[in-house]
């Protein structure tokens, strides 16, 4: 890990697995998916609270909460991947290999 706390996708998924897999696997896919969706909802609220045109402008607490909600969504996504035996680092290769993902969604 670099001094700034940078972490690879694989290392983060392994950290989540080491800390939480026993509980996560007992909860299973449906329960874990519901926790992910709850966190996505909290991220949606935080995004609204930090909208560029918000009046008054977002506070530093709002911005900090936004960052935390992004982290929570990623952590729960890793949890869901662990429960389902998906290596996210391998899955993300589709975005790094030439010609696998092209274009944009409108």
mmCIF file with all atom_site columns, C-alpha atoms in Angstrom:
data_model
loop_
_atom_site.group_PDB
_atom_site.id
_atom_site.type_symbol
_atom_site.label_atom_id
_atom_site.label_alt_id
_atom_site.label_comp_id
_atom_site.label_asym_id
_atom_site.label_entity_id
_atom_site.label_seq_id
_atom_site.pdbx_PDB_ins_code
_atom_site.Cartn_x
_atom_site.Cartn_y
_atom_site.Cartn_z
_atom_site.occupancy
_atom_site.B_iso_or_equiv
_atom_site.pdbx_formal_charge
_atom_site.auth_seq_id
_atom_site.auth_comp_id
_atom_site.auth_asym_id
_atom_site.auth_atom_id
_atom_site.pdbx_PDB_model_num
ATOM 1   C CA . UNK A 1 1   ? 0.000   0.000   0.000   1.00 0.00 ? 1   UNK A CA 1
ATOM 2   C CA . UNK A 1 2   ? 1.235   3.507   -0.823  1.00 0.00 ? 2   UNK A CA 1
ATOM 3   C CA . UNK A 1 3   ? 1.684   6.213   1.801   1.00 0.00 ? 3   UNK A CA 1
ATOM 4   C CA . UNK A 1 4   ? -1.610  7.887   0.852   1.00 0.00 ? 4   UNK A CA 1
ATOM 5   C CA . UNK A 1 5   ? -3.529  4.790   1.822   1.00 0.00 ? 5   UNK A CA 1
ATOM 6   C CA . UNK A 1 6   ? -4.024  3.674   -1.770  1.00 0.00 ? 6   UNK A CA 1
ATOM 7   C CA . UNK A 1 7   ? -5.267  0.127   -2.022  1.00 0.00 ? 7   UNK A CA 1
ATOM 8   C CA . UNK A 1 8   ? -5.846  -2.215  -4.909  1.00 0.00 ? 8   UNK A CA 1
ATOM 9   C CA . UNK A 1 9   ? -9.287  -3.534  -5.705  1.00 0.00 ? 9   UNK A CA 1
ATOM 10  C CA . UNK A 1 10  ? -8.117  -7.065  -4.877  1.00 0.00 ? 10  UNK A CA 1
ATOM 11  C CA . UNK A 1 11  ? -6.603  -6.001  -1.548  1.00 0.00 ? 11  UNK A CA 1
ATOM 12  C CA . UNK A 1 12  ? -9.786  -4.161  -0.586  1.00 0.00 ? 12  UNK A CA 1
ATOM 13  C CA . UNK A 1 13  ? -11.976 -7.129  -1.472  1.00 0.00 ? 13  UNK A CA 1
ATOM 14  C CA . UNK A 1 14  ? -9.704  -9.414  0.557   1.00 0.00 ? 14  UNK A CA 1
ATOM 15  C CA . UNK A 1 15  ? -9.845  -7.012  3.517   1.00 0.00 ? 15  UNK A CA 1
ATOM 16  C CA . UNK A 1 16  ? -13.657 -7.004  3.403   1.00 0.00 ? 16  UNK A CA 1
ATOM 17  C CA . UNK A 1 17  ? -13.669 -10.785 3.116   1.00 0.00 ? 17  UNK A CA 1
ATOM 18  C CA . UNK A 1 18  ? -11.303 -11.235 6.073   1.00 0.00 ? 18  UNK A CA 1
ATOM 19  C CA . UNK A 1 19  ? -13.313 -8.922  8.310   1.00 0.00 ? 19  UNK A CA 1
ATOM 20  C CA . UNK A 1 20  ? -16.881 -9.811  7.403   1.00 0.00 ? 20  UNK A CA 1
ATOM 21  C CA . UNK A 1 21  ? -17.229 -13.029 5.375   1.00 0.00 ? 21  UNK A CA 1
ATOM 22  C CA . UNK A 1 22  ? -18.521 -15.210 8.206   1.00 0.00 ? 22  UNK A CA 1
ATOM 23  C CA . UNK A 1 23  ? -21.439 -12.851 8.879   1.00 0.00 ? 23  UNK A CA 1
ATOM 24  C CA . UNK A 1 24  ? -21.919 -11.967 5.213   1.00 0.00 ? 24  UNK A CA 1
ATOM 25  C CA . UNK A 1 25  ? -22.126 -15.567 4.028   1.00 0.00 ? 25  UNK A CA 1
ATOM 26  C CA . UNK A 1 26  ? -24.612 -16.404 6.789   1.00 0.00 ? 26  UNK A CA 1
ATOM 27  C CA . UNK A 1 27  ? -26.785 -13.459 5.655   1.00 0.00 ? 27  UNK A CA 1
ATOM 28  C CA . UNK A 1 28  ? -26.608 -14.646 2.061   1.00 0.00 ? 28  UNK A CA 1
ATOM 29  C CA . UNK A 1 29  ? -27.192 -12.900 -1.230  1.00 0.00 ? 29  UNK A CA 1
ATOM 30  C CA . UNK A 1 30  ? -30.725 -11.526 -0.684  1.00 0.00 ? 30  UNK A CA 1
ATOM 31  C CA . UNK A 1 31  ? -29.934 -9.886  2.655   1.00 0.00 ? 31  UNK A CA 1
ATOM 32  C CA . UNK A 1 32  ? -26.591 -8.578  1.469   1.00 0.00 ? 32  UNK A CA 1
ATOM 33  C CA . UNK A 1 33  ? -28.162 -7.150  -1.668  1.00 0.00 ? 33  UNK A CA 1
ATOM 34  C CA . UNK A 1 34  ? -30.730 -5.311  0.470   1.00 0.00 ? 34  UNK A CA 1
ATOM 35  C CA . UNK A 1 35  ? -27.918 -3.732  2.528   1.00 0.00 ? 35  UNK A CA 1
ATOM 36  C CA . UNK A 1 36  ? -26.220 -2.651  -0.710  1.00 0.00 ? 36  UNK A CA 1
ATOM 37  C CA . UNK A 1 37  ? -29.436 -1.066  -1.957  1.00 0.00 ? 37  UNK A CA 1
ATOM 38  C CA . UNK A 1 38  ? -29.906 0.753   1.368   1.00 0.00 ? 38  UNK A CA 1
ATOM 39  C CA . UNK A 1 39  ? -26.409 2.201   0.999   1.00 0.00 ? 39  UNK A CA 1
ATOM 40  C CA . UNK A 1 40  ? -27.154 3.212   -2.606  1.00 0.00 ? 40  UNK A CA 1
ATOM 41  C CA . UNK A 1 41  ? -30.178 5.099   -1.263  1.00 0.00 ? 41  UNK A CA 1
ATOM 42  C CA . UNK A 1 42  ? -28.002 6.863   1.303   1.00 0.00 ? 42  UNK A CA 1
ATOM 43  C CA . UNK A 1 43  ? -25.565 7.760   -1.491  1.00 0.00 ? 43  UNK A CA 1
ATOM 44  C CA . UNK A 1 44  ? -28.451 9.188   -3.521  1.00 0.00 ? 44  UNK A CA 1
ATOM 45  C CA . UNK A 1 45  ? -29.424 11.406  -0.591  1.00 0.00 ? 45  UNK A CA 1
ATOM 46  C CA . UNK A 1 46  ? -25.819 12.522  -0.070  1.00 0.00 ? 46  UNK A CA 1
ATOM 47  C CA . UNK A 1 47  ? -25.499 13.359  -3.771  1.00 0.00 ? 47  UNK A CA 1
ATOM 48  C CA . UNK A 1 48  ? -28.624 15.479  -3.517  1.00 0.00 ? 48  UNK A CA 1
ATOM 49  C CA . UNK A 1 49  ? -27.232 17.215  -0.421  1.00 0.00 ? 49  UNK A CA 1
ATOM 50  C CA . UNK A 1 50  ? -24.063 18.054  -2.385  1.00 0.00 ? 50  UNK A CA 1
ATOM 51  C CA . UNK A 1 51  ? -25.677 19.173  -5.626  1.00 0.00 ? 51  UNK A CA 1
ATOM 52  C CA . UNK A 1 52  ? -23.640 21.923  -7.305  1.00 0.00 ? 52  UNK A CA 1
ATOM 53  C CA . UNK A 1 53  ? -26.632 24.274  -7.377  1.00 0.00 ? 53  UNK A CA 1
ATOM 54  C CA . UNK A 1 54  ? -27.673 23.626  -3.767  1.00 0.00 ? 54  UNK A CA 1
ATOM 55  C CA . UNK A 1 55  ? -28.496 26.682  -1.724  1.00 0.00 ? 55  UNK A CA 1
ATOM 56  C CA . UNK A 1 56  ? -26.923 27.034  0.734   1.00 0.00 ? 56  UNK A CA 1
ATOM 57  C CA . UNK A 1 57  ? -23.845 25.267  -0.691  1.00 0.00 ? 57  UNK A CA 1
ATOM 58  C CA . UNK A 1 58  ? -22.908 21.887  0.791   1.00 0.00 ? 58  UNK A CA 1
ATOM 59  C CA . UNK A 1 59  ? -21.054 22.037  4.080   1.00 0.00 ? 59  UNK A CA 1
ATOM 60  C CA . UNK A 1 60  ? -17.787 20.221  4.734   1.00 0.00 ? 60  UNK A CA 1
ATOM 61  C CA . UNK A 1 61  ? -19.838 17.709  6.753   1.00 0.00 ? 61  UNK A CA 1
ATOM 62  C CA . UNK A 1 62  ? -22.057 17.119  3.695   1.00 0.00 ? 62  UNK A CA 1
ATOM 63  C CA . UNK A 1 63  ? -18.967 16.523  1.531   1.00 0.00 ? 63  UNK A CA 1
ATOM 64  C CA . UNK A 1 64  ? -17.466 14.192  4.127   1.00 0.00 ? 64  UNK A CA 1
ATOM 65  C CA . UNK A 1 65  ? -20.719 12.234  4.309   1.00 0.00 ? 65  UNK A CA 1
ATOM 66  C CA . UNK A 1 66  ? -20.773 11.964  0.504   1.00 0.00 ? 66  UNK A CA 1
ATOM 67  C CA . UNK A 1 67  ? -17.307 10.389  0.501   1.00 0.00 ? 67  UNK A CA 1
ATOM 68  C CA . UNK A 1 68  ? -18.349 7.983   3.271   1.00 0.00 ? 68  UNK A CA 1
ATOM 69  C CA . UNK A 1 69  ? -21.425 6.898   1.325   1.00 0.00 ? 69  UNK A CA 1
ATOM 70  C CA . UNK A 1 70  ? -19.320 6.172   -1.769  1.00 0.00 ? 70  UNK A CA 1
ATOM 71  C CA . UNK A 1 71  ? -17.043 4.034   0.419   1.00 0.00 ? 71  UNK A CA 1
ATOM 72  C CA . UNK A 1 72  ? -20.020 2.217   1.960   1.00 0.00 ? 72  UNK A CA 1
ATOM 73  C CA . UNK A 1 73  ? -21.472 1.363   -1.455  1.00 0.00 ? 73  UNK A CA 1
ATOM 74  C CA . UNK A 1 74  ? -18.137 -0.005  -2.642  1.00 0.00 ? 74  UNK A CA 1
ATOM 75  C CA . UNK A 1 75  ? -17.681 -2.026  0.560   1.00 0.00 ? 75  UNK A CA 1
ATOM 76  C CA . UNK A 1 76  ? -21.153 -3.583  0.265   1.00 0.00 ? 76  UNK A CA 1
ATOM 77  C CA . UNK A 1 77  ? -20.554 -4.319  -3.414  1.00 0.00 ? 77  UNK A CA 1
ATOM 78  C CA . UNK A 1 78  ? -17.365 -6.161  -2.427  1.00 0.00 ? 78  UNK A CA 1
ATOM 79  C CA . UNK A 1 79  ? -19.321 -8.014  0.226   1.00 0.00 ? 79  UNK A CA 1
ATOM 80  C CA . UNK A 1 80  ? -21.910 -9.094  -2.329  1.00 0.00 ? 80  UNK A CA 1
ATOM 81  C CA . UNK A 1 81  ? -19.127 -10.207 -4.683  1.00 0.00 ? 81  UNK A CA 1
ATOM 82  C CA . UNK A 1 82  ? -17.511 -12.237 -1.884  1.00 0.00 ? 82  UNK A CA 1
ATOM 83  C CA . UNK A 1 83  ? -20.776 -13.965 -1.019  1.00 0.00 ? 83  UNK A CA 1
ATOM 84  C CA . UNK A 1 84  ? -21.172 -14.894 -4.686  1.00 0.00 ? 84  UNK A CA 1
ATOM 85  C CA . UNK A 1 85  ? -17.571 -15.914 -5.372  1.00 0.00 ? 85  UNK A CA 1
ATOM 86  C CA . UNK A 1 86  ? -16.800 -13.072 -7.808  1.00 0.00 ? 86  UNK A CA 1
ATOM 87  C CA . UNK A 1 87  ? -13.271 -11.660 -8.020  1.00 0.00 ? 87  UNK A CA 1
ATOM 88  C CA . UNK A 1 88  ? -13.982 -7.991  -8.708  1.00 0.00 ? 88  UNK A CA 1
ATOM 89  C CA . UNK A 1 89  ? -10.419 -7.227  -9.853  1.00 0.00 ? 89  UNK A CA 1
ATOM 90  C CA . UNK A 1 90  ? -10.728 -9.909  -12.526 1.00 0.00 ? 90  UNK A CA 1
ATOM 91  C CA . UNK A 1 91  ? -14.208 -8.709  -13.484 1.00 0.00 ? 91  UNK A CA 1
ATOM 92  C CA . UNK A 1 92  ? -12.959 -5.130  -13.914 1.00 0.00 ? 92  UNK A CA 1
ATOM 93  C CA . UNK A 1 93  ? -10.427 -6.245  -16.530 1.00 0.00 ? 93  UNK A CA 1
ATOM 94  C CA . UNK A 1 94  ? -13.180 -5.885  -19.115 1.00 0.00 ? 94  UNK A CA 1
ATOM 95  C CA . UNK A 1 95  ? -12.610 -2.127  -18.789 1.00 0.00 ? 95  UNK A CA 1
ATOM 96  C CA . UNK A 1 96  ? -8.838  -2.336  -19.211 1.00 0.00 ? 96  UNK A CA 1
ATOM 97  C CA . UNK A 1 97  ? -8.637  -4.736  -22.163 1.00 0.00 ? 97  UNK A CA 1
ATOM 98  C CA . UNK A 1 98  ? -8.653  -3.083  -25.572 1.00 0.00 ? 98  UNK A CA 1
ATOM 99  C CA . UNK A 1 99  ? -11.945 -3.395  -27.421 1.00 0.00 ? 99  UNK A CA 1
ATOM 100 C CA . UNK A 1 100 ? -13.968 -5.090  -24.675 1.00 0.00 ? 100 UNK A CA 1
ATOM 101 C CA . UNK A 1 101 ? -16.028 -2.075  -23.644 1.00 0.00 ? 101 UNK A CA 1
ATOM 102 C CA . UNK A 1 102 ? -16.647 0.661   -26.170 1.00 0.00 ? 102 UNK A CA 1
ATOM 103 C CA . UNK A 1 103 ? -19.024 3.557   -26.485 1.00 0.00 ? 103 UNK A CA 1
ATOM 104 C CA . UNK A 1 104 ? -21.074 5.327   -23.893 1.00 0.00 ? 104 UNK A CA 1
ATOM 105 C CA . UNK A 1 105 ? -24.615 5.041   -22.615 1.00 0.00 ? 105 UNK A CA 1
ATOM 106 C CA . UNK A 1 106 ? -26.891 7.978   -23.247 1.00 0.00 ? 106 UNK A CA 1
#
